[in-house]
Every structure is written in structure tokens, then in C-alpha cells.
Amino acid sequence: MLFDMPTLVNYSGDDELYPGSSFGPMDLGRLYTIGSNVDVYYPPNKRARISAPFIFNNHEHEKDQKPSVDTLPDECLFEIFRRLPSAKERSSCACVSKKWLMLMSSICKAEIERPASSDVEMVSSDEDQDGYLTRCLEGKKATDARLAAIAVGTSGRGGLGKLSIRGSNSVRGVTNLGLFAVAHGCPSLRSLSLWNVSSVGDEGLAEIAKGCHLLEKLDLCLSSSISNKGLIAIAEGCPNLTTLNIESCSKIGNEGLQAIARCCPKLQSISIKDCPLVGDHGVSSLLSSASELSRVKLQALNITDFSLAVVGHYGKAITNLVLCGLRNISERGFWVMGVAQGLQKLVSLTITSCRGVTDASIEALGKGCSNLKQMCLRKCCFVSDSGLIAFGKAAGSLESLQLEECNRVTQSGIIGALSNIKPKLKSLTLVKCMGIKDIDVEVSMLSPCKSLRSLTIQNCPGFSSASLAMVGKLCPQIQHVDLTGLYGITDAGLLPLLENCEAGLVKVNLTGCWNLTDSIVSALAKLHGGTLELLNLDGCWKITDASLVAIADNCLLLNDLDVSKCAITDAGVSILSHATQLSLQILSLSGCSDVSNKSVPFLKKLGQTLLGLNLQHCSSIGSSTIDLLVENLWRCDILS
């Protein structure tokens, strides 16, 4: 198999390798084979200096072949290569053959012999290793040869700082040998990500630990061949580690995490997901030892209440905490985490699918996390109105509350929470909360929540026009509204919200609200046209060109408009194009079957400001028309 070696070495990004002549008695030009495995590359404008011809496909050479430098033992080539004066010459040599590339990549920086003359100053700048470069290999491109080329090619051009390998070539994928090359040639490496690279094991990771002492971030996902042994090597060789992400690594357990806890005092972020061997001993060791740990994510682990007690007691530096799918943790674990009073710096807390989250536990969390600003509860089926109201009273600093699939929470709980956390609450998000239904409440008895700026209610079928009208009166300072999937709301229900918004709406998303008509869009444009910047009407099939007339006449700042699957025609597009005050940057007409080739001149005119245009599923627009628009609207990304 023939390799295009310069292409491999050049796989360090958009940059070019140093130009230069080849090394030794060979020209770089045409590809021909030495022996059975070594491939040599020649530039087409030079004549080969080796007079003896070669026979392809493993045939025998002619007997009068002249001696070649490749007949030297690897040890001799190694000594020659390490004495080359700069990265320029080493890059040129790496282009000669795969054998030379792999030999070159095996040379550590410390083994390179420096010139002792006036060239020292030049070489030191040539060998600068600050780790500026980032490289990513995915799928078929992920091979040992490419890693070797990256190691050689980046060594004299800023140094490799970040390497990501996702997947692997099924025939000749990345193995420990590839990581050996990186470890020897990239001492500046600070971030390494290995995703689904099953052929890399403890030996490769241990070599990284020996050669890349500056490593700060390690990301391992689906690394089935890496065990505690490899993680221990990283802990002992990379004391500057600040970020560790481990996901679905079946052989990594408590012993590896305990080594990280002992040897990596600078650890700031840890994420552990779906590792069956990780238990309380590993998690508690990390949390009790890493005094600078500020970001923690624990998902689908076999840990118990003990681990959360440690979090609550020792997590004095934690600012962001994510807990997901912890099935063995009870109400007591979350309650203790709150009452331990150690999470005083916690700003953001996300809890998903944890049965231990109850009314009593979230009240304790509200009391124990005095600086909590963002709270997100997903699929917490035992949280009800009383718990939410109690949490609202306790969490005096809360600015953002998000509830997803918390089906015991009703409208009474939401109103109670708004009333109790109103001093600072800026954002409220409700997603798929099936317990929320319209109820009769005397709004005059409730005090308004004037701090709320953003309201998102998505796919809550019980939340209809009556609830929306009440929210409008309770929250007069709303600027961002997202009502995606509320197919039950009508013009009459939405109008009070629009009329009570004193600050002026900036972003409005009405995706899937198919009962709304042109009347409400006209009211929205007239009431908030001076502030509105984004309007999404995707799927509102009763919206026609009349809405675009109101938008064109009243909206001064609108830059993002989505009327996908609406009853828009060429006439509507024409109206938009003639609106002198409009400066649309994003326009989506996806699924508007009545928009045809006749809209081309109008779209060209709109294209003076457009950066994005969506014409997908516009069946009346031909492919030739799309090609014409792509040619003319060169600044605009067009989806078709």
C-alpha cells in the first residue's frame, strides 16, 4: 500500500510544512517501493538519482542496484536524524518514507542534539514549544501514521497543544504506537481527548504521562482498554491536570480516581459518567482532596448517600454541580448534602432522574446553598408544589428556575414560587410539565414578579390561554417569551400578555402554536415593533402575508424571522423586500410551498443584509433557482 507521506506530515492543519530538499541520496518525487514495506516520495520536477530501477509489487530488484542509505540500521539513521540542525530538515526527512517518518517520530525532544555554534539562537526560536496548535482526527483519518506526522510536523511550529481523536480507522487505526509518537514529539501537549479508540491501552497513556508533563485536560470516552493503571500513570506524570472527563470506561474504578486525588492538587473540573467500577471510595477521595475543584458532574454511577454527604461537606469551592441518574441515592443523601452547609459557593445546580429528590431535600438544598442562582430539575417525579414553594422561600439568590417533566408540580406551585422568589428571579422555564393546568386564581390577590425577564413554557398541553393571561399580569417586565408547542393558546389568550409587557418584547418564539392568526401578529408588531429582534412563527399555518405587512410596517429592529410552514406567498416575500427599515439577517421560509421562483428578485434584494436563508422543502422553487441564489448571495448561507 502506498502512502502520500507529505500529505500525512502536512496533516497538522492548514499550515504547510517547511519547504526544503530531501535528505540523503534520494529525491522526493515519484512514489516507488523499497523492499516490501517502505514507500518513497519524489517531486515530479526532479530526476531520481538512483540509477538502478525498482520492480513494484514485491518483485526482486536488479542485481546491480547501487547501495542505499536505507540499508543502514535503524540505530544509525536515528543518530543521523537527531543531529539534524532544525525542524525544517526533520520535516523534510519525514516525507521520504513511512519508515523514516516513524523513526523521526520516535525521537524525543531531549534526544535532539543542539548545534553549539552561532546557530543556537536560530534553533531555539525554531524549536519553540508553546502548544499553540490544535489537531483533530476522526474516523478513517485516525491512524498511527497521521499521529506520527502530526508529532513531527508540529514540533517546530508552535508545538501541539490540543489533540482530539474520535473513532479510529477500522483497518489500521490508532494504537499505543501512535500515542508513543505524540508523547515523544509533543511535550507541549495540554489537552488530550480519546473517544471510542479501543486499541489504545494503558501503555499508550503511560507514555503520554512520561512525555507530556504539561497535560492539563484528559477526556476519555468508550476507552475500553484503559484501566486504573493508565490513569495512575497520568496522575503521577501530569501533576498540572485541571480537567478530567471519564465516560463509559468499564475498567476505570476507585483506584485510578484515588491516584488523581493524591497527585493532582490543581484539579478544577471532574466529570464521571457510566463507569460501573467507580464507587463511593473513588468519588469521596476526589472531593475531599481536591481543594480547587469547582465543577463536578456525576452521572449513572454506583454511589450512595455517603458520596453526596462528602460533596456537601467538602465541596467548598464547587460552583457548578450536575447529578444525573444516581439511582442508589435516597432522600437522606440530598438532604444531608444541603444541611452540611459546605456548598456556599454553589451557583448552578442541575439534578436529573434522581428518585431521592423530594420536597424535603430540595428545601434543604435551598437553605444550604445560599448563593444558588440557577436551579434545574429534570424528571424529578417526587417534587410537588409544597416543595417548590418551600425552595422558593429558602433560595433567596435564585435567578433562574427550570423544571422539566416534573409532573407533580401544578400551576399553584408555579405561582407560589414566583411570589416567594420574586426579588431576583429573571428566568422561568417549564418543559413537559403535565401537571400544569388552568385554574381560577384572582390575580388581584397576587403581587407581581417584576424581576422576571424570560419566560419559557414548552410542550405543556395544560397551559392554555387562561394561564397565559394570568402570567402576563403577574410578570409585566418580560422581554423574552418562548411558548413552543402550546397549541391550545389563542389570540385572546396571548393578547393580555402582549398588552402587559411594559419593557417591550425582544424575542418571541411561537413555534407550533397553530391556533394563532394574523390578528395577534399584527398586535405584536404594533405593540412591540420598536424592540422586537426575533420572531419565530414556525408551524403557525394560519399566518399569511397579512402578518408580513404588519411586520414590514412596524418592526424596526427585527433581524431574525421564521415563517416556516406558514401560508406565505411570493407577495409576502415582496412586501418584506420593500420594507426600507428592515435589515433581516436570518429568514426561514422552509415548507412554504406557495413561495416560488418568482420570489428570486425579492430574495436578492433581501440578500443585501441576509446572512442565513432557509428554503428547505419549498417545492415550488427549482434547483436552478437555488443555484442562482447561491451564486448571487455569496455572503449568505442558504439551506435548500
XYZ file of C-alpha atoms in Angstrom:
640
model
C 0.000 0.000 0.000
C 1.393 3.442 -0.946
C 1.289 6.371 1.458
C 1.350 10.031 0.414
C 3.854 10.947 3.099
C 3.893 14.756 2.613
C 0.130 14.698 2.936
C 0.470 12.814 6.198
C 3.033 15.194 7.601
C 1.022 18.163 6.386
C -1.953 16.862 8.329
C -1.132 19.349 11.061
C -3.837 21.661 9.776
C -3.993 24.410 7.199
C -0.314 25.232 7.747
C 2.341 23.932 5.387
C 5.422 22.023 6.466
C 8.753 23.662 5.965
C 9.753 23.559 2.322
C 13.089 22.065 1.606
C 15.065 19.465 -0.238
C 15.128 15.823 0.670
C 17.677 14.200 2.886
C 20.270 11.708 1.772
C 20.714 10.277 -1.695
C 17.042 10.302 -2.581
C 14.997 12.893 -4.420
C 11.407 13.447 -3.276
C 9.320 12.803 -6.372
C 7.521 9.769 -7.626
C 6.353 7.007 -5.314
C 8.218 3.744 -5.588
C 8.730 0.914 -3.179
C 11.888 -0.136 -1.384
C 11.627 -3.741 -0.341
C 8.128 -4.729 0.693
C 7.013 -2.002 3.091
C 8.922 1.257 2.630
C 7.441 3.894 0.305
C 9.454 6.822 -1.037
C 8.079 10.082 -2.443
C 9.698 12.142 -5.280
C 8.737 15.632 -6.566
C 7.807 15.477 -10.260
C 10.290 18.194 -11.302
C 13.383 16.252 -10.233
C 15.096 13.225 -11.663
C 15.814 10.256 -9.405
C 19.485 9.952 -8.572
C 19.298 6.193 -8.051
C 20.093 4.633 -11.400
C 19.074 1.073 -10.536
C 15.423 0.525 -11.415
C 12.946 -0.975 -8.958
C 10.279 -3.535 -9.562
C 6.848 -2.924 -7.999
C 4.657 -5.391 -6.139
C 7.448 -7.092 -4.189
C 9.396 -8.332 -7.281
C 13.145 -8.699 -6.932
C 15.478 -5.762 -7.613
C 18.047 -5.874 -10.327
C 21.284 -7.318 -9.060
C 23.400 -4.272 -9.964
C 21.440 -1.947 -7.647
C 23.634 0.724 -6.009
C 23.835 0.938 -2.212
C 21.100 2.982 -0.469
C 21.082 4.877 2.807
C 18.101 2.736 3.778
C 20.430 -0.215 4.145
C 21.776 1.444 7.301
C 20.481 0.026 10.576
C 17.762 1.994 12.347
C 20.236 2.871 15.087
C 22.459 4.698 12.583
C 19.530 6.541 10.999
C 18.385 7.527 14.484
C 21.785 9.053 15.251
C 21.762 10.930 11.945
C 18.230 12.247 12.399
C 18.762 13.505 15.922
C 21.711 15.587 14.749
C 19.734 17.492 12.103
C 20.013 21.204 12.892
C 16.309 22.229 12.814
C 12.699 21.136 12.454
C 12.858 22.125 8.778
C 15.276 19.333 7.948
C 13.474 16.829 10.172
C 10.164 17.576 8.424
C 11.776 17.065 5.034
C 13.200 13.719 6.093
C 9.858 12.583 7.436
C 8.465 12.982 3.915
C 10.853 10.426 2.445
C 9.183 7.225 3.606
C 6.937 5.755 6.246
C 9.966 4.107 7.833
C 11.726 7.452 8.156
C 8.543 9.081 9.458
C 8.148 6.532 12.242
C 11.845 6.730 13.105
C 11.670 10.528 13.238
C 8.606 10.445 15.459
C 10.401 8.196 17.958
C 12.973 10.905 18.743
C 12.241 12.756 21.969
C 12.941 16.473 22.223
C 15.605 15.818 24.847
C 17.442 13.469 22.453
C 17.881 16.105 19.718
C 21.467 17.311 19.643
C 21.738 21.108 19.539
C 24.356 22.975 17.500
C 26.980 24.590 19.691
C 27.841 27.468 17.330
C 26.198 30.718 16.271
C 23.154 28.768 15.096
C 21.931 28.300 18.682
C 19.772 31.421 18.728
C 18.090 30.480 15.447
C 17.396 26.921 16.586
C 15.897 27.967 19.910
C 13.235 30.049 18.172
C 12.690 27.286 15.621
C 12.003 24.823 18.411
C 9.582 26.994 20.405
C 7.087 24.656 22.099
C 4.265 26.799 23.475
C 1.455 24.476 22.394
C -0.454 26.803 20.094
C -1.717 24.167 17.659
C -4.908 22.101 17.775
C -5.431 18.903 15.804
C -8.423 16.569 15.476
C -8.509 13.118 13.850
C -11.844 11.449 13.177
C -12.878 8.089 11.750
C -10.774 6.819 8.843
C -8.246 9.642 9.251
C -7.295 8.425 12.710
C -4.171 6.290 12.146
C -0.778 5.886 13.767
C 0.928 7.282 10.668
C -1.053 10.502 10.845
C -0.283 10.881 14.540
C 3.404 10.422 13.782
C 3.159 13.040 11.041
C 1.440 15.451 13.432
C 4.126 14.864 16.048
C 6.929 15.660 13.581
C 5.129 18.424 11.694
C 4.090 20.480 14.733
C 7.350 20.169 16.660
C 8.929 23.312 15.236
C 5.851 25.437 14.574
C 4.453 26.390 17.960
C 4.025 22.902 19.350
C 0.892 20.782 19.640
C -1.327 21.968 22.477
C -4.600 20.113 21.909
C -5.199 16.697 20.333
C -8.572 15.045 19.811
C -9.020 11.526 18.417
C -12.603 10.435 17.728
C -13.121 6.959 16.385
C -10.451 5.013 14.556
C -9.594 3.540 11.187
C -11.049 0.026 11.131
C -8.050 -1.399 9.202
C -5.043 0.426 10.642
C -6.459 2.537 13.457
C -4.748 4.391 16.269
C -2.854 2.165 18.693
C -0.389 2.686 21.515
C 2.288 3.234 18.851
C 0.549 6.427 17.726
C 0.466 7.777 21.260
C 4.156 6.905 21.624
C 4.891 9.263 18.719
C 2.795 12.038 20.290
C 4.461 11.547 23.661
C 7.952 11.768 22.129
C 7.306 14.684 19.769
C 4.735 16.832 21.584
C 5.930 17.719 25.087
C 3.781 20.864 24.911
C 0.526 18.859 24.799
C -2.007 20.280 27.250
C -5.279 18.628 26.193
C -5.883 15.030 25.052
C -9.264 13.599 24.064
C -9.740 9.898 23.203
C -13.240 8.904 22.091
C -14.017 5.329 21.099
C -10.396 4.366 20.482
C -10.426 0.804 21.769
C -6.907 -0.077 20.541
C -5.260 2.430 22.852
C -4.498 0.991 26.275
C -2.582 1.678 29.445
C 0.803 1.568 27.673
C -0.101 4.460 25.385
C -1.483 6.561 28.219
C 1.580 5.804 30.349
C 3.821 7.044 27.530
C 1.813 10.285 27.377
C 2.349 10.657 31.116
C 6.114 10.263 30.638
C 6.460 12.708 27.748
C 3.687 15.291 28.255
C 4.099 16.620 31.783
C 2.219 19.832 30.912
C -1.047 17.940 30.293
C -3.964 19.822 31.852
C -7.058 18.171 30.354
C -7.798 14.477 29.776
C -11.027 13.281 28.150
C -11.654 9.526 27.909
C -14.854 8.137 26.371
C -15.547 4.494 25.494
C -11.893 3.679 26.147
C -12.412 0.006 26.919
C -8.700 -0.882 27.018
C -7.690 1.790 29.531
C -7.767 0.769 33.190
C -6.711 2.145 36.566
C -3.083 1.505 35.589
C -3.196 4.093 32.804
C -4.980 6.658 34.965
C -2.477 6.158 37.775
C 0.352 6.836 35.302
C -1.345 10.081 34.259
C -1.782 11.099 37.893
C 1.898 10.515 38.673
C 3.267 12.081 35.480
C 0.897 15.034 34.971
C 0.567 16.991 38.236
C -0.844 20.020 36.375
C -4.055 18.193 35.463
C -7.041 20.529 35.923
C -9.833 18.776 33.980
C -10.723 15.067 33.901
C -13.670 13.635 31.947
C -14.318 9.880 32.041
C -17.296 8.303 30.286
C -18.182 4.653 29.717
C -14.728 3.365 30.668
C -15.517 -0.074 32.067
C -12.048 -0.766 33.518
C -11.512 2.506 35.394
C -12.522 2.466 39.049
C -11.768 3.795 42.517
C -8.009 3.106 42.464
C -7.423 5.377 39.477
C -9.505 8.206 40.962
C -7.705 7.910 44.287
C -4.378 8.367 42.470
C -5.733 11.500 40.781
C -6.813 12.784 44.202
C -3.324 12.197 45.648
C -1.212 13.581 42.804
C -3.268 16.314 41.065
C -3.838 19.160 43.532
C -4.791 21.608 40.760
C -7.863 19.636 39.649
C -10.734 22.050 38.951
C -13.262 20.057 36.909
C -14.336 16.408 37.082
C -16.982 14.558 35.063
C -17.601 10.841 35.581
C -20.348 9.038 33.673
C -21.379 5.406 33.394
C -18.280 3.808 34.907
C -19.517 0.703 36.793
C -16.334 0.260 38.866
C -16.476 3.786 40.293
C -17.979 3.909 43.768
C -18.013 5.935 46.971
C -14.294 5.448 47.719
C -13.129 6.965 44.432
C -15.607 9.863 44.394
C -15.123 10.747 48.061
C -11.317 10.692 47.677
C -11.513 13.172 44.808
C -13.948 15.510 46.508
C -12.193 15.531 49.864
C -8.698 16.058 48.419
C -9.151 18.476 45.505
C -9.443 21.821 47.269
C -9.739 23.766 43.984
C -12.491 21.576 42.492
C -15.198 23.923 41.154
C -17.108 21.872 38.547
C -18.466 18.384 39.292
C -20.644 16.075 37.207
C -21.636 12.617 38.460
C -23.884 10.542 36.196
C -25.087 6.931 36.244
C -22.674 5.805 38.989
C -22.979 3.201 41.735
C -22.558 5.717 44.542
C -24.647 6.108 47.693
C -25.694 8.790 50.163
C -22.140 8.811 51.536
C -20.746 10.453 48.391
C -23.290 13.280 48.496
C -22.518 13.823 52.175
C -18.874 14.307 51.184
C -19.941 16.715 48.426
C -21.942 18.740 50.925
C -19.151 18.827 53.495
C -16.003 19.255 51.366
C -17.351 20.992 48.260
C -16.447 24.445 49.477
C -15.056 25.514 46.086
C -17.789 23.920 43.920
C -19.692 26.422 41.782
C -21.345 24.071 39.261
C -22.805 20.697 40.237
C -24.600 18.192 37.967
C -26.117 14.994 39.375
C -27.851 12.614 36.964
C -29.256 9.103 37.157
C -27.971 8.339 40.679
C -30.419 5.561 41.499
C -28.838 4.462 44.780
C -29.083 7.854 46.461
C -32.080 8.397 48.732
C -33.804 11.486 50.075
C -31.389 11.467 53.004
C -28.371 11.852 50.714
C -29.673 15.050 49.107
C -30.929 16.330 52.457
C -27.512 15.835 54.095
C -25.786 17.496 51.124
C -27.898 20.582 51.782
C -27.707 20.788 55.578
C -23.922 20.201 55.616
C -23.590 23.893 54.690
C -20.452 23.305 52.614
C -21.845 24.407 49.242
C -21.760 28.120 49.966
C -20.165 28.947 46.604
C -22.563 26.808 44.554
C -24.057 28.890 41.745
C -25.596 26.294 39.402
C -27.272 23.002 40.367
C -28.756 20.503 37.883
C -30.446 17.292 39.043
C -31.888 14.763 36.588
C -33.687 11.453 37.169
C -32.801 11.118 40.847
C -35.521 9.487 42.972
C -34.009 10.907 46.139
C -35.050 14.434 45.200
C -38.169 15.193 47.219
C -39.866 18.216 48.756
C -37.816 17.899 51.955
C -34.487 17.518 50.135
C -34.895 20.499 47.797
C -35.933 22.683 50.739
C -32.696 21.651 52.487
C -30.737 22.452 49.334
C -32.353 25.880 49.142
C -31.345 26.625 52.727
C -27.835 25.201 52.444
C -26.857 26.828 49.139
C -27.239 30.488 49.937
C -25.639 31.740 46.694
C -27.514 29.416 44.318
C -28.534 31.323 41.192
C -29.541 28.587 38.715
C -31.628 25.544 39.580
C -32.662 22.873 37.059
C -34.782 19.844 37.973
C -35.442 17.220 35.287
C -37.616 14.130 35.704
C -37.792 14.567 39.478
C -41.153 12.879 39.934
C -41.414 13.320 43.729
C -41.170 17.130 43.774
C -44.558 18.772 44.304
C -45.969 22.256 44.813
C -45.172 22.402 48.543
C -41.519 21.556 47.959
C -41.198 24.103 45.162
C -42.745 26.855 47.284
C -40.509 25.997 50.255
C -37.466 26.005 47.993
C -38.506 29.398 46.630
C -38.653 30.837 50.140
C -35.231 29.445 51.059
C -33.307 30.242 47.850
C -33.082 33.990 48.165
C -30.445 34.455 45.429
C -32.162 32.361 42.725
C -32.207 33.987 39.274
C -33.148 31.057 37.023
C -35.559 28.169 37.667
C -36.010 25.330 35.152
C -38.417 22.408 35.578
C -38.626 19.594 33.030
C -41.021 16.650 33.313
C -41.775 17.369 36.968
C -45.359 16.219 36.705
C -46.429 16.750 40.330
C -45.885 20.474 40.037
C -49.076 22.377 39.212
C -49.909 25.949 38.397
C -50.406 26.679 42.099
C -46.793 25.712 42.780
C -45.506 27.927 39.976
C -47.492 30.922 41.197
C -46.325 30.291 44.765
C -42.698 30.038 43.668
C -42.962 33.257 41.670
C -44.409 35.026 44.688
C -41.620 33.859 47.006
C -38.517 34.264 44.826
C -39.637 37.396 43.023
C -36.831 39.738 44.233
C -34.166 38.285 41.878
C -35.797 35.690 39.600
C -35.068 36.586 35.968
C -35.839 33.373 34.061
C -38.552 30.706 34.403
C -38.587 27.593 32.176
C -41.246 24.862 32.185
C -40.881 21.909 29.793
C -43.297 18.963 29.518
C -44.763 19.502 32.978
C -48.037 17.638 32.523
C -49.419 18.631 35.931
C -49.749 22.274 34.947
C -53.360 23.066 34.067
C -55.554 26.147 34.020
C -57.008 27.100 37.411
C -59.121 30.035 38.537
C -56.985 32.461 40.518
C -57.808 36.014 41.469
C -54.818 37.848 40.016
C -55.505 40.982 42.058
C -54.677 38.987 45.198
C -51.149 38.244 43.940
C -48.177 40.589 43.910
C -46.388 40.879 40.536
C -42.921 39.432 39.856
C -41.299 42.460 38.261
C -37.822 40.906 38.096
C -38.781 38.184 35.560
C -37.337 38.880 32.097
C -37.544 35.485 30.361
C -40.485 33.052 30.268
C -40.239 29.659 28.515
C -43.177 27.257 28.530
C -42.667 24.372 26.105
C -44.958 21.432 25.392
C -47.120 21.829 28.499
C -50.514 20.983 26.978
C -52.473 22.045 30.073
C -51.084 25.547 29.927
C -53.575 27.407 27.766
C -54.991 30.874 27.248
C -56.271 31.474 30.798
C -52.881 30.671 32.362
C -51.064 32.821 29.840
C -53.273 35.828 30.534
C -52.552 35.468 34.250
C -48.786 35.252 33.666
C -48.967 38.433 31.618
C -50.423 40.320 34.551
C -48.027 38.782 37.082
C -44.849 39.421 35.043
C -45.048 42.843 33.358
C -41.293 43.163 32.628
C -40.915 40.074 30.415
C -38.739 40.598 27.318
C -38.172 37.014 26.074
C -41.133 34.672 25.540
C -40.917 31.060 24.280
C -44.265 29.236 24.008
C -43.160 26.348 21.782
C -45.758 23.612 21.395
C -48.639 25.355 23.225
C -51.178 24.520 20.574
C -54.071 25.393 22.920
C -53.392 29.122 23.184
C -55.414 31.558 21.086
C -55.188 35.200 20.081
C -57.402 36.149 23.016
C -55.158 34.342 25.489
C -51.907 35.804 24.209
C -53.129 39.387 23.848
C -53.159 40.205 27.616
C -49.533 39.074 27.834
C -48.587 41.385 24.960
C -50.537 44.295 26.430
C -48.995 43.935 29.901
C -45.340 43.722 28.817
C -44.148 47.185 29.785
C -40.450 46.783 28.897
C -41.055 45.719 25.270
C -40.644 42.207 23.905
C -37.286 41.414 22.272
C -37.507 37.686 21.433
C -40.765 35.815 20.784
C -40.945 32.104 19.855
C -44.412 30.799 18.976
C -43.369 27.571 17.242
C -46.237 25.118 16.917
C -48.937 27.498 18.221
C -51.154 26.701 15.277
C -54.300 28.430 16.577
C -52.745 31.892 16.332
C -53.749 34.122 13.423
C -52.673 37.296 11.639
C -54.540 39.377 14.231
C -52.145 38.547 17.069
C -49.056 39.040 14.882
C -50.403 42.443 13.876
C -50.943 43.335 17.556
C -47.442 42.094 18.433
C -45.882 44.196 15.661
C -47.777 47.339 16.674
C -47.154 46.981 20.407
C -43.517 45.812 20.321
C -42.213 46.638 16.846
C -39.749 49.102 18.324
C -37.974 46.442 20.403
C -38.651 43.102 18.658
C -35.482 41.447 17.300
C -36.516 37.786 16.857
C -39.868 36.302 15.844
C -40.440 32.583 15.265
C -43.805 31.533 13.798
C -42.738 28.067 12.601
C -45.785 25.845 12.099
C -48.381 28.571 12.624
C -50.205 27.614 9.456
C -52.918 30.293 9.826
C -50.337 33.054 9.413
C -50.494 34.682 5.945
C -48.966 37.561 4.015
C -51.042 39.949 6.135
C -48.698 39.291 9.054
C -45.705 40.203 6.893
C -47.408 43.517 6.033
C -47.688 44.334 9.749
C -44.076 43.271 10.342
C -42.804 45.359 7.425
C -44.703 48.442 8.619
C -43.880 48.306 12.335
C -40.738 46.276 13.130
C -37.628 48.460 13.167
C -35.055 46.139 14.773
C -36.167 42.690 13.587
C -33.193 40.675 12.325
C -34.389 37.043 12.688
C -37.744 35.943 11.185
C -39.003 32.357 10.858
C -42.284 31.798 8.973
C -41.663 28.151 8.109
C -44.778 26.138 7.198
C -46.914 29.283 7.164
C -49.276 30.366 4.360
C -46.721 32.766 2.880
C -46.642 33.527 -0.867
C -44.424 35.416 -3.288
C -46.407 38.550 -2.481
C -45.377 38.300 1.173
C -41.693 37.985 0.262
C -42.082 41.020 -1.977
C -43.545 43.008 0.916
C -40.561 42.157 3.118
C -38.085 43.139 0.412
C -39.651 46.598 0.065
C -39.581 47.380 3.787
C -36.869 50.025 3.948
C -36.449 49.921 7.733
C -35.992 46.115 7.879
C -32.493 44.669 7.992
C -33.143 40.936 8.223
C -30.098 38.741 8.812
C -31.906 35.399 9.185
C -35.004 34.436 7.179
C -36.615 30.981 7.162
C -39.246 30.077 4.563
C -38.928 26.317 4.980
C -42.023 24.432 3.897
C -43.688 27.464 2.335
C -44.940 25.711 -0.800
C -46.511 28.885 -2.253
C -43.138 30.644 -2.444
C -41.885 30.073 -5.993
C -39.223 31.101 -8.490
C -40.994 34.466 -8.780
C -39.514 35.428 -5.398
C -35.942 35.414 -6.732
C -35.672 39.193 -7.302
C -37.155 39.852 -3.851
C -34.765 37.398 -2.184
C -31.847 39.032 -4.000
C -32.872 42.376 -2.568
C -33.221 40.922 0.924
C -29.830 39.296 0.381
C -28.129 42.657 0.826
C -28.364 42.084 4.578
C -29.121 38.349 4.880
C -26.557 36.023 6.428
C -28.816 32.943 6.550
C -31.708 31.837 4.292
C -33.688 28.605 4.748
C -35.516 27.400 1.621
C -35.785 23.733 2.547
C -38.943 21.942 1.366
C -40.018 24.904 -0.765
C -41.356 22.651 -3.508
C -42.147 25.494 -5.914
C -38.533 26.685 -6.065
C -36.402 24.820 -8.596
C -32.831 23.672 -8.170
C -31.595 26.053 -10.876
C -33.132 28.935 -8.943
C -31.316 27.817 -5.810
C -28.043 27.708 -7.750
C -28.677 31.250 -8.982
C -29.306 32.477 -5.444
C -26.173 30.761 -4.152
C -24.171 32.487 -6.883
C -25.608 35.937 -6.190
C -25.953 35.851 -2.404
C -22.355 34.943 -1.749
C -22.403 36.288 1.834
C -25.463 34.260 2.776
C -25.619 30.618 3.929
C -28.521 29.009 2.033
C -30.238 25.813 3.169
C -32.175 24.062 0.408
